[in-house]
Short mmCIF file of C-alpha atoms in Angstrom, two decimals:
data_model
loop_
_atom_site.label_atom_id
_atom_site.label_comp_id
_atom_site.label_asym_id
_atom_site.label_seq_id
_atom_site.Cartn_x
_atom_site.Cartn_y
_atom_site.Cartn_z
CA UNK A 1 104.68 132.28 134.45
CA UNK A 2 107.89 130.32 134.16
CA UNK A 3 110.31 130.29 137.03
CA UNK A 4 113.35 132.38 136.37
CA UNK A 5 116.86 131.83 137.60
CA UNK A 6 116.90 134.87 139.85
CA UNK A 7 113.83 133.73 141.75
CA UNK A 8 114.76 133.50 145.41
CA UNK A 9 113.85 129.94 146.26
CA UNK A 10 115.08 127.41 143.71
CA UNK A 11 113.74 123.90 144.05
CA UNK A 12 116.48 121.25 144.30
CA UNK A 13 115.40 119.78 140.94
CA UNK A 14 115.73 123.18 139.31
CA UNK A 15 119.17 123.72 140.84
CA UNK A 16 120.35 120.39 139.46
CA UNK A 17 118.88 121.19 136.08
CA UNK A 18 120.57 124.59 135.95
CA UNK A 19 123.90 123.14 137.02
CA UNK A 20 123.69 120.47 134.34
CA UNK A 21 122.82 123.05 131.69
CA UNK A 22 125.77 125.19 132.71
CA UNK A 23 128.17 122.27 132.62
CA UNK A 24 126.90 121.30 129.20
CA UNK A 25 127.47 124.83 127.85
CA UNK A 26 130.96 124.99 129.32
CA UNK A 27 131.79 121.61 127.83
CA UNK A 28 130.70 122.75 124.36
CA UNK A 29 132.85 125.89 124.51
CA UNK A 30 135.81 123.91 125.76
CA UNK A 31 135.51 121.33 122.98
CA UNK A 32 135.25 124.04 120.32
CA UNK A 33 138.48 125.69 121.38
CA UNK A 34 140.12 122.36 122.08
CA UNK A 35 139.39 121.18 118.56
CA UNK A 36 140.91 124.31 117.03
CA UNK A 37 144.03 124.14 119.18
CA UNK A 38 144.49 120.43 118.58
CA UNK A 39 144.16 120.97 114.85
CA UNK A 40 146.72 123.77 114.84
CA UNK A 41 149.09 121.78 117.02
CA UNK A 42 148.80 118.73 114.79
CA UNK A 43 149.37 120.83 111.68
CA UNK A 44 152.39 122.57 113.15
CA UNK A 45 153.81 119.32 114.53
CA UNK A 46 153.29 117.42 111.29
CA UNK A 47 155.09 120.15 109.36
CA UNK A 48 158.01 120.26 111.78
CA UNK A 49 158.38 116.50 111.89
CA UNK A 50 158.35 116.37 108.11
CA UNK A 51 155.11 114.31 107.85
CA UNK A 52 153.69 116.88 105.45
CA UNK A 53 155.47 119.19 103.06
CA UNK A 54 155.07 122.66 104.54
CA UNK A 55 155.81 124.15 101.12
CA UNK A 56 152.47 122.76 99.92
CA UNK A 57 150.46 122.62 103.14
CA UNK A 58 152.02 125.67 104.82
CA UNK A 59 152.10 125.68 108.62
CA UNK A 60 150.61 127.83 111.39
CA UNK A 61 153.89 129.46 112.45
CA UNK A 62 154.67 130.48 108.88
CA UNK A 63 151.16 131.87 108.42
CA UNK A 64 151.68 133.88 111.58
CA UNK A 65 154.99 135.06 110.18
CA UNK A 66 153.19 136.17 107.02
CA UNK A 67 150.80 138.29 109.07
CA UNK A 68 153.71 139.98 110.82
CA UNK A 69 155.54 140.83 107.59
CA UNK A 70 152.34 141.83 105.80
CA UNK A 71 150.88 143.83 108.64
CA UNK A 72 150.91 147.59 108.35
CA UNK A 73 150.23 148.43 104.75
CA UNK A 74 149.55 145.48 102.48
CA UNK A 75 147.14 143.37 104.43
CA UNK A 76 145.01 146.22 105.69
CA UNK A 77 144.83 147.69 102.21
CA UNK A 78 143.62 144.44 100.61
CA UNK A 79 141.24 143.80 103.45
CA UNK A 80 139.76 147.24 103.08
CA UNK A 81 139.33 146.82 99.32
CA UNK A 82 137.46 143.55 99.74
CA UNK A 83 135.33 144.91 102.56
CA UNK A 84 134.31 148.04 100.64
CA UNK A 85 133.45 146.08 97.52
CA UNK A 86 131.45 143.54 99.51
CA UNK A 87 129.45 146.19 101.35
CA UNK A 88 128.78 148.08 98.13
CA UNK A 89 127.58 144.94 96.35
CA UNK A 90 125.56 143.87 99.37
CA UNK A 91 123.77 147.18 99.86
CA UNK A 92 123.11 147.68 96.17
CA UNK A 93 121.87 144.09 95.82
CA UNK A 94 119.57 144.41 98.82
CA UNK A 95 118.16 147.79 97.77
CA UNK A 96 117.66 146.88 94.12
CA UNK A 97 116.29 143.46 95.11
CA UNK A 98 113.69 144.92 97.45
CA UNK A 99 112.64 147.56 94.91
CA UNK A 100 112.23 144.95 92.17
CA UNK A 101 110.31 142.68 94.53
CA UNK A 102 107.96 145.59 95.30
CA UNK A 103 107.38 146.15 91.58
CA UNK A 104 106.66 142.47 91.02
CA UNK A 105 104.32 142.33 94.05
CA UNK A 106 102.54 145.43 92.83
CA UNK A 107 101.89 144.20 89.33
CA UNK A 108 100.87 140.55 88.93
CA UNK A 109 101.15 141.06 85.19
CA UNK A 110 104.80 142.10 85.26
CA UNK A 111 105.41 139.31 87.75
CA UNK A 112 103.90 136.66 85.47
CA UNK A 113 105.79 137.95 82.45
CA UNK A 114 109.13 137.96 84.24
CA UNK A 115 108.69 134.62 86.01
CA UNK A 116 110.51 132.36 83.50
CA UNK A 117 113.37 134.86 83.24
CA UNK A 118 113.79 134.98 86.98
CA UNK A 119 113.82 131.21 87.21
CA UNK A 120 116.54 130.96 84.56
CA UNK A 121 118.57 133.81 86.01
CA UNK A 122 118.32 132.25 89.44
CA UNK A 123 119.74 128.93 88.32
CA UNK A 124 122.40 130.43 86.05
CA UNK A 125 125.83 130.51 87.71
CA UNK A 126 126.42 134.26 87.66
CA UNK A 127 130.19 133.75 87.64
CA UNK A 128 129.81 132.61 84.03
CA UNK A 129 128.90 136.22 83.24
CA UNK A 130 132.28 137.35 84.60
CA UNK A 131 133.97 138.08 81.25
CA UNK A 132 130.87 139.91 80.00
CA UNK A 133 130.75 142.01 83.16
CA UNK A 134 134.42 142.89 82.89
CA UNK A 135 134.01 143.99 79.28
CA UNK A 136 130.95 146.05 80.13
CA UNK A 137 132.11 147.58 83.40
CA UNK A 138 135.86 147.62 82.86
CA UNK A 139 138.44 145.52 84.71
CA UNK A 140 138.21 147.26 88.06
CA UNK A 141 136.19 147.87 91.18
CA UNK A 142 133.01 148.47 89.21
CA UNK A 143 133.12 145.02 87.65
CA UNK A 144 133.71 143.42 91.04
CA UNK A 145 130.83 145.24 92.72
CA UNK A 146 128.66 144.38 89.74
CA UNK A 147 129.53 140.71 90.18
CA UNK A 148 128.55 140.81 93.85
CA UNK A 149 125.33 142.55 92.88
CA UNK A 150 124.55 140.01 90.17
CA UNK A 151 124.97 137.11 92.58
CA UNK A 152 122.83 138.50 95.38
CA UNK A 153 120.16 140.33 93.39
CA UNK A 154 117.97 137.56 92.00
CA UNK A 155 117.92 135.65 95.29
CA UNK A 156 116.78 138.79 97.10
CA UNK A 157 114.04 139.46 94.57
CA UNK A 158 112.69 135.92 94.78
CA UNK A 159 112.88 135.69 98.54
CA UNK A 160 111.30 139.09 99.20
CA UNK A 161 108.60 138.49 96.62
CA UNK A 162 107.65 135.18 98.16
CA UNK A 163 107.62 136.87 101.58
CA UNK A 164 105.36 139.65 100.30
CA UNK A 165 103.02 137.10 98.78
CA UNK A 166 102.88 135.02 101.93
CA UNK A 167 101.79 138.01 104.01
CA UNK A 168 98.90 137.03 106.24
CA UNK A 169 95.85 137.35 103.98
CA UNK A 170 93.64 138.15 106.97
CA UNK A 171 95.72 141.19 107.91
CA UNK A 172 95.50 142.50 104.33
CA UNK A 173 91.76 141.87 104.26
CA UNK A 174 91.40 143.73 107.55
CA UNK A 175 93.26 146.74 106.14
CA UNK A 176 91.05 146.63 103.05
CA UNK A 177 87.91 146.76 105.20
CA UNK A 178 89.11 150.22 106.22
CA UNK A 179 89.39 151.14 102.55
CA UNK A 180 93.19 150.88 102.46
CA UNK A 181 94.75 151.57 99.08
CA UNK A 182 97.35 149.20 97.65
CA UNK A 183 100.12 151.55 98.76
CA UNK A 184 98.72 151.68 102.29
CA UNK A 185 98.39 147.91 102.42
CA UNK A 186 102.03 147.68 101.44
CA UNK A 187 103.35 150.26 103.89
CA UNK A 188 101.20 149.40 106.88
CA UNK A 189 100.94 145.63 106.55
CA UNK A 190 103.08 143.90 103.93
CA UNK A 191 106.37 145.69 104.56
CA UNK A 192 106.43 145.55 108.39
CA UNK A 193 105.19 141.95 108.23
CA UNK A 194 108.24 141.08 106.13
CA UNK A 195 110.99 142.66 108.22
CA UNK A 196 112.05 139.14 109.33
CA UNK A 197 112.06 137.98 105.69
CA UNK A 198 114.24 140.93 104.81
CA UNK A 199 116.80 139.98 107.43
CA UNK A 200 116.75 136.31 106.44
CA UNK A 201 117.51 137.47 102.95
CA UNK A 202 120.25 139.87 104.10
CA UNK A 203 121.93 137.07 106.04
CA UNK A 204 122.15 134.98 102.89
CA UNK A 205 123.18 137.98 100.81
CA UNK A 206 126.13 139.09 102.84
CA UNK A 207 127.74 135.71 102.17
CA UNK A 208 126.76 135.75 98.51
CA UNK A 209 128.20 139.24 98.02
CA UNK A 210 131.46 138.02 99.42
CA UNK A 211 131.42 135.13 96.96
CA UNK A 212 130.82 137.59 94.13
CA UNK A 213 133.60 139.89 95.27
CA UNK A 214 136.18 137.12 95.62
CA UNK A 215 135.20 135.69 92.23
CA UNK A 216 135.46 139.19 90.76
CA UNK A 217 138.86 139.73 92.33
CA UNK A 218 140.04 136.40 90.94
CA UNK A 219 139.13 137.63 87.46
CA UNK A 220 140.15 141.25 87.69
CA UNK A 221 143.26 140.53 89.77
CA UNK A 222 144.20 144.00 90.92
CA UNK A 223 143.70 144.13 94.67
CA UNK A 224 141.76 142.57 97.53
CA UNK A 225 141.88 139.26 99.38
CA UNK A 226 140.76 137.39 96.27
CA UNK A 227 143.71 138.87 94.42
CA UNK A 228 146.08 137.87 97.23
CA UNK A 229 144.82 134.30 97.09
CA UNK A 230 145.21 134.03 93.31
CA UNK A 231 148.58 135.73 93.41
CA UNK A 232 149.81 133.51 96.26
CA UNK A 233 148.68 130.45 94.33
CA UNK A 234 150.47 131.53 91.16
CA UNK A 235 153.79 132.19 92.86
CA UNK A 236 153.36 129.12 95.07
CA UNK A 237 153.33 131.01 98.34
CA UNK A 238 150.89 128.87 100.27
CA UNK A 239 151.50 130.88 103.46
CA UNK A 240 150.00 133.89 101.74
CA UNK A 241 147.04 131.87 100.42
CA UNK A 242 146.29 130.37 103.81
CA UNK A 243 146.72 133.70 105.60
CA UNK A 244 144.25 135.35 103.21
CA UNK A 245 141.74 132.53 103.47
CA UNK A 246 141.78 132.75 107.26
CA UNK A 247 141.21 136.49 107.18
CA UNK A 248 138.41 135.94 104.72
CA UNK A 249 136.78 133.44 107.07
CA UNK A 250 136.97 135.90 109.96
CA UNK A 251 135.62 138.70 107.76
CA UNK A 252 132.70 136.53 106.61
CA UNK A 253 131.83 135.66 110.20
CA UNK A 254 132.03 139.28 111.33
CA UNK A 255 129.84 140.50 108.47
CA UNK A 256 127.22 137.87 109.22
CA UNK A 257 127.23 138.72 112.88
CA UNK A 258 126.77 142.43 112.11
CA UNK A 259 123.61 141.62 110.16
CA UNK A 260 122.38 139.54 113.11
CA UNK A 261 123.13 142.44 115.44
CA UNK A 262 121.22 144.95 113.30
CA UNK A 263 118.34 142.48 113.15
CA UNK A 264 118.20 142.34 116.92
CA UNK A 265 118.13 146.13 117.19
CA UNK A 266 115.43 146.49 114.54
CA UNK A 267 113.53 143.52 115.98
CA UNK A 268 113.24 145.26 119.32
CA UNK A 269 111.84 148.32 117.60
CA UNK A 270 109.23 146.33 115.65
CA UNK A 271 108.42 143.78 118.31
CA UNK A 272 109.34 140.83 116.12
CA UNK A 273 111.01 137.89 117.76
CA UNK B 1 64.36 156.31 106.01
CA UNK B 2 66.22 153.02 106.21
CA UNK B 3 69.87 153.36 107.16
CA UNK B 4 70.74 150.38 104.97
CA UNK B 5 68.81 149.01 102.05
CA UNK B 6 69.91 146.08 99.97
CA UNK B 7 67.95 146.01 96.73
CA UNK B 8 67.93 142.96 94.51
CA UNK B 9 71.61 142.24 94.93
CA UNK B 10 72.98 139.52 92.68
CA UNK B 11 76.51 138.22 92.50
CA UNK B 12 78.03 135.74 90.06
CA UNK B 13 81.65 134.63 90.10
CA UNK B 14 83.43 133.92 86.84
CA UNK B 15 86.22 131.38 86.65
CA UNK B 16 87.84 129.77 83.60
CA UNK B 17 85.86 126.59 84.32
CA UNK B 18 82.46 128.15 84.82
CA UNK B 19 80.12 130.55 86.54
CA UNK B 20 78.90 130.39 90.12
CA UNK B 21 75.87 132.42 91.12
CA UNK B 22 76.37 133.07 94.83
CA UNK B 23 73.60 135.56 95.47
CA UNK B 24 70.37 135.24 93.49
CA UNK B 25 68.32 138.23 94.50
CA UNK B 26 68.84 139.55 98.01
CA UNK B 27 66.59 142.29 99.34
CA UNK B 28 66.12 143.65 102.86
CA UNK B 29 66.51 146.87 104.81
CA UNK B 30 67.59 147.94 108.27
CA UNK B 31 66.59 150.86 110.49
CA UNK B 32 69.04 152.71 112.67
CA UNK B 33 69.97 150.72 115.78
CA UNK B 34 68.78 147.36 114.39
CA UNK B 35 70.75 144.21 115.05
CA UNK B 36 70.20 141.57 112.37
CA UNK B 37 71.70 138.11 112.22
CA UNK B 38 72.18 136.34 108.91
CA UNK B 39 72.19 132.56 108.76
CA UNK B 40 72.25 130.26 105.78
CA UNK B 41 73.64 126.98 104.52
CA UNK B 42 77.43 127.01 104.22
CA UNK B 43 78.69 128.43 100.96
CA UNK B 44 75.49 130.37 100.28
CA UNK B 45 77.36 133.66 99.91
CA UNK B 46 76.91 135.23 103.35
CA UNK B 47 80.40 136.73 103.33
CA UNK B 48 79.94 137.86 99.74
CA UNK B 49 76.86 139.77 100.87
CA UNK B 50 78.87 141.59 103.57
CA UNK B 51 81.66 142.46 101.11
CA UNK B 52 79.06 143.97 98.78
CA UNK B 53 77.47 146.02 101.57
CA UNK B 54 80.94 147.22 102.61
CA UNK B 55 81.60 148.30 99.05
CA UNK B 56 84.73 146.20 98.65
CA UNK B 57 82.95 144.08 96.04
CA UNK B 58 80.74 145.48 93.27
CA UNK B 59 77.62 143.34 92.78
CA UNK B 60 76.86 142.07 89.29
CA UNK B 61 73.27 143.22 89.81
CA UNK B 62 71.14 145.32 92.16
CA UNK B 63 72.40 147.97 94.54
CA UNK B 64 73.12 148.85 98.15
CA UNK B 65 72.10 152.18 99.68
CA UNK B 66 73.36 153.60 102.95
CA UNK B 67 71.34 156.59 104.20
CA UNK B 68 69.78 156.63 100.76
CA UNK B 69 73.13 156.97 99.03
CA UNK B 70 74.29 154.33 96.63
CA UNK B 71 77.44 152.45 97.68
CA UNK B 72 80.12 152.60 94.99
CA UNK B 73 83.44 151.63 96.49
CA UNK B 74 84.63 151.11 100.07
CA UNK B 75 82.16 152.95 102.26
CA UNK B 76 83.36 155.11 105.17
CA UNK B 77 80.03 154.41 106.93
CA UNK B 78 80.90 150.78 107.42
CA UNK B 79 82.89 149.05 110.14
CA UNK B 80 83.85 145.49 109.37
CA UNK B 81 84.77 142.81 111.85
CA UNK B 82 86.34 139.60 110.63
CA UNK B 83 86.70 136.13 112.08
CA UNK B 84 90.33 136.68 113.01
CA UNK B 85 91.22 139.70 115.10
CA UNK B 86 94.18 140.39 112.73
CA UNK B 87 95.92 142.56 115.29
CA UNK B 88 99.36 143.49 113.97
CA UNK B 89 102.07 142.24 116.28
CA UNK B 90 104.54 145.04 115.48
CA UNK B 91 102.09 147.62 116.77
CA UNK B 92 100.97 148.18 120.33
CA UNK B 93 97.31 147.63 121.19
CA UNK B 94 96.74 151.37 121.00
CA UNK B 95 98.48 151.69 117.62
CA UNK B 96 96.37 148.77 116.40
CA UNK B 97 93.21 150.48 117.51
CA UNK B 98 94.25 153.65 115.64
CA UNK B 99 95.05 151.77 112.42
CA UNK B 100 91.64 152.30 110.82
CA UNK B 101 91.82 156.04 111.46
CA UNK B 102 95.31 156.15 109.96
CA UNK B 103 94.20 154.28 106.87
CA UNK B 104 91.22 156.60 106.39
CA UNK B 105 93.33 159.70 107.06
CA UNK B 106 90.98 160.73 109.85
CA UNK B 107 93.40 160.53 112.76
CA UNK B 108 92.51 163.85 114.34
CA UNK B 109 93.21 164.57 118.03
CA UNK B 110 89.46 164.26 118.74
CA UNK B 111 89.28 160.82 117.12
CA UNK B 112 92.40 159.77 118.98
CA UNK B 113 90.81 160.81 122.26
CA UNK B 114 87.66 158.98 121.33
CA UNK B 115 89.66 155.79 120.66
CA UNK B 116 91.43 156.19 124.00
CA UNK B 117 88.03 156.62 125.61
CA UNK B 118 86.84 153.36 124.06
CA UNK B 119 89.95 151.56 125.34
CA UNK B 120 89.21 153.01 128.77
CA UNK B 121 85.49 152.16 128.77
CA UNK B 122 86.03 148.59 127.63
CA UNK B 123 88.84 147.71 130.00
CA UNK B 124 91.86 147.80 127.70
CA UNK B 125 93.45 151.07 128.84
CA UNK B 126 95.93 149.20 131.01
CA UNK B 127 97.06 147.23 127.95
CA UNK B 128 97.23 150.16 125.55
CA UNK B 129 101.01 149.92 125.28
CA UNK B 130 101.18 146.11 125.30
CA UNK B 131 101.75 143.92 122.30
CA UNK B 132 98.69 141.99 121.03
CA UNK B 133 100.35 138.69 121.97
CA UNK B 134 100.11 139.71 125.62
CA UNK B 135 96.29 139.79 125.47
CA UNK B 136 93.90 136.88 126.00
CA UNK B 137 91.76 135.69 123.11
CA UNK B 138 88.73 137.57 124.40
CA UNK B 139 90.65 140.78 124.92
CA UNK B 140 92.12 140.55 121.43
CA UNK B 141 88.64 140.32 119.92
CA UNK B 142 87.55 143.28 122.04
CA UNK B 143 90.56 145.26 120.78
CA UNK B 144 89.58 144.36 117.22
CA UNK B 145 86.04 145.61 117.87
CA UNK B 146 87.38 148.88 119.30
CA UNK B 147 89.58 149.28 116.22
CA UNK B 148 86.42 148.97 114.12
CA UNK B 149 84.38 151.30 116.32
CA UNK B 150 87.18 153.87 116.45
CA UNK B 151 86.37 154.97 112.89
CA UNK B 152 82.86 155.73 114.13
CA UNK B 153 80.90 153.61 111.65
CA UNK B 154 77.13 153.87 111.17
CA UNK B 155 76.82 150.21 110.37
CA UNK B 156 78.85 147.39 111.81
CA UNK B 157 79.29 144.18 109.83
CA UNK B 158 80.38 141.07 111.72
CA UNK B 159 81.58 138.17 109.60
CA UNK B 160 81.68 135.02 111.72
CA UNK B 161 83.46 137.28 114.17
CA UNK B 162 83.52 134.77 117.01
CA UNK B 163 83.99 131.42 115.32
CA UNK B 164 87.77 131.34 115.80
CA UNK B 165 87.38 131.44 119.58
CA UNK B 166 87.03 128.51 121.93
CA UNK B 167 83.53 127.97 123.30
CA UNK B 168 83.93 129.60 126.69
CA UNK B 169 85.76 132.66 125.36
CA UNK B 170 83.17 132.84 122.65
CA UNK B 171 80.29 133.15 125.12
CA UNK B 172 82.21 135.82 127.01
CA UNK B 173 83.10 137.79 123.90
CA UNK B 174 79.53 137.55 122.62
CA UNK B 175 78.32 139.14 125.87
CA UNK B 176 80.99 141.82 125.60
CA UNK B 177 80.36 142.67 121.99
CA UNK B 178 76.58 142.69 122.40
CA UNK B 179 76.86 145.09 125.34
CA UNK B 180 79.30 147.35 123.48
CA UNK B 181 77.23 147.46 120.30
CA UNK B 182 74.03 148.25 122.21
CA UNK B 183 75.75 150.87 124.29
CA UNK B 184 77.33 152.59 121.29
CA UNK B 185 73.96 152.32 119.47
CA UNK B 186 75.53 150.97 116.31
CA UNK B 187 73.44 149.31 113.63
CA UNK B 188 74.83 145.79 113.27
CA UNK B 189 74.56 143.02 110.72
CA UNK B 190 76.11 139.74 111.82
CA UNK B 191 76.77 136.71 109.66
CA UNK B 192 77.07 133.46 111.56
CA UNK B 193 76.67 129.73 111.11
CA UNK B 194 75.83 129.31 114.78
CA UNK B 195 72.03 129.22 115.15
CA UNK B 196 71.94 129.89 118.94
CA UNK B 197 74.24 132.88 118.42
CA UNK B 198 72.01 134.28 115.69
CA UNK B 199 68.97 134.03 118.00
CA UNK B 200 70.47 135.49 121.14
CA UNK B 201 72.18 138.43 119.42
CA UNK B 202 69.69 139.48 116.76
CA UNK B 203 66.46 141.48 116.76
CA UNK B 204 65.75 139.71 113.54
CA UNK B 205 67.26 136.66 111.86
CA UNK B 206 67.56 136.70 108.08
CA UNK B 207 67.50 133.17 106.78
CA UNK B 208 69.19 132.82 103.40
CA UNK B 209 68.45 129.95 101.05
CA UNK B 210 71.07 127.74 99.43
CA UNK B 211 72.95 129.09 96.39
CA UNK B 212 71.85 131.18 94.54
CA UNK B 213 70.82 132.81 97.80
CA UNK B 214 67.66 134.80 98.41
CA UNK B 215 66.22 135.95 101.75
CA UNK B 216 64.00 133.01 102.57
CA UNK B 217 62.56 134.45 105.75
CA UNK B 218 62.95 137.43 108.07
CA UNK B 219 62.27 136.11 111.54
CA UNK B 220 61.72 138.73 114.28
CA UNK B 221 63.13 137.64 117.63
CA UNK B 222 61.52 138.83 120.84
CA UNK B 223 62.14 137.71 124.38
CA UNK B 224 59.89 138.47 127.31
CA UNK B 225 62.80 139.50 129.53
CA UNK B 226 64.09 142.86 130.52
CA UNK B 227 67.73 143.76 130.15
CA UNK B 228 68.32 141.29 127.38
CA UNK B 229 71.76 139.74 127.03
CA UNK B 230 72.92 136.81 124.88
CA UNK B 231 73.49 134.49 127.83
CA UNK B 232 70.10 135.22 129.40
CA UNK B 233 68.38 134.60 126.07
CA UNK B 234 69.81 131.11 125.94
CA UNK B 235 67.80 130.09 129.00
CA UNK B 236 64.52 131.72 127.90
CA UNK B 237 61.53 129.51 127.04
CA UNK B 238 61.19 131.13 123.58
CA UNK B 239 64.71 130.09 122.63
CA UNK B 240 63.97 126.45 121.74
CA UNK B 241 61.05 127.49 119.51
CA UNK B 242 63.21 129.86 117.48
CA UNK B 243 65.97 127.31 117.26
CA UNK B 244 63.70 124.59 115.88
CA UNK B 245 62.12 126.98 113.45
CA UNK B 246 65.45 128.11 111.99
CA UNK B 247 66.78 124.59 111.95
CA UNK B 248 63.80 123.46 109.94
CA UNK B 249 63.99 126.43 107.58
CA UNK B 250 67.61 125.73 106.82
CA UNK B 251 66.72 122.15 106.05
CA UNK B 252 69.65 121.06 108.11
CA UNK B 253 67.87 117.89 109.23
CA UNK B 254 68.10 116.69 105.65
CA UNK B 255 71.63 117.66 104.77
CA UNK B 256 73.11 116.86 108.18
CA UNK B 257 75.97 114.41 108.09
CA UNK B 258 76.56 115.04 104.42
#
């Protein structure tokens, strides 16, 4: 058994080690915040002193100002549009991706037939399909969700399929010795074995869906953070562009962390790490 | 009537580059309560033979009968134990032990109680709600055996069941498993590449020839001791004689160091 921190008698070496670890952690946190603050201060200072043109580079105080004037209706509305579209694309992409991966795992024939198509689709930049998607789905939310779906789908299929195929052969063989059918092998062994794969794939997908949504909003240009960014760029309001990008960054981080959180909850249930 | 009879079983594998005949013509039979070991040169199709008996592989020739009935598909009379314990980490030890019953749709309250009884008898009750990773190597193998016995098989097949364990654990587990199998009065057929193991576990050692395999010899093993156990057999005077005989039969002195 390893010694734990709450054990009554700590050896002097252990105490030193723990203290050093703690200092190291504190130092890292401090540097992270310090870097951010220094960057903001430099930016603000440079703009005020006229080293950079704040019309092009914007400046933190003006971005803050933008938030204040936009707060209330506009910002929340656009944020909500982007969030809804991202979640829709993400969930659809994950669900459809897993279902397709199951089909491909189930039938080696279908899998072999579709292999070259998947490879091509995987390497194709899905954004190139943008105009086609807009014509098919109409210039609106549907096209944007479709874009997010298109970007995350193929990756999910390929990742889940490779996870399914890499399932411990011994565990499958064991289930077969009890006469397990293919469906039973899948439900009792392959699927639970790949819960970690699923979450790895979801972590990638949440980011990809956001990419798809922003790209879609660029093209459709009706609402959402992507629209704000394009609009701000066109009318040369860099404050608006920067403000939207920052919100987007925070949104991306929060979405990723939510997936990590769900993974932890599910992981406890299934006993995975 | 024999509980298991293997009659002229032949198995050939087809690949795009050619045909491999693994089993030439394998014939033998077992009575209820027998414990047979199977040894043979590596790659002679020992595992193939077990798969055929279990009904997970259809032989290209011959047939297998269990209680006189021809095996056509995975047989519910068979319990199969593999080299790896293959305990599923997302299930508790108890849920792992019940897996076979779940898969066979025979998870009745009586069978569940029986499985709990086995966990109790063989010292795993305290770990029933633990994860497999919390068990030692020997305990994991014991849990795997209980999972196999929980479906109440008539015949137990062991496929190199101990070769993944380190030597000391292996001796321990061999003792354990031997005791459990004898106590539960299961008919057992064990494939191994370990000659001492085949001698100290089996009532009879089937020596298979090189590919295409046939049963070269059926060697009855008897020890003049009471209360036989694998470890005690190892120190019996008869042991060395059996060992040398099998060694010679396998022709290992010629192919050794190949």
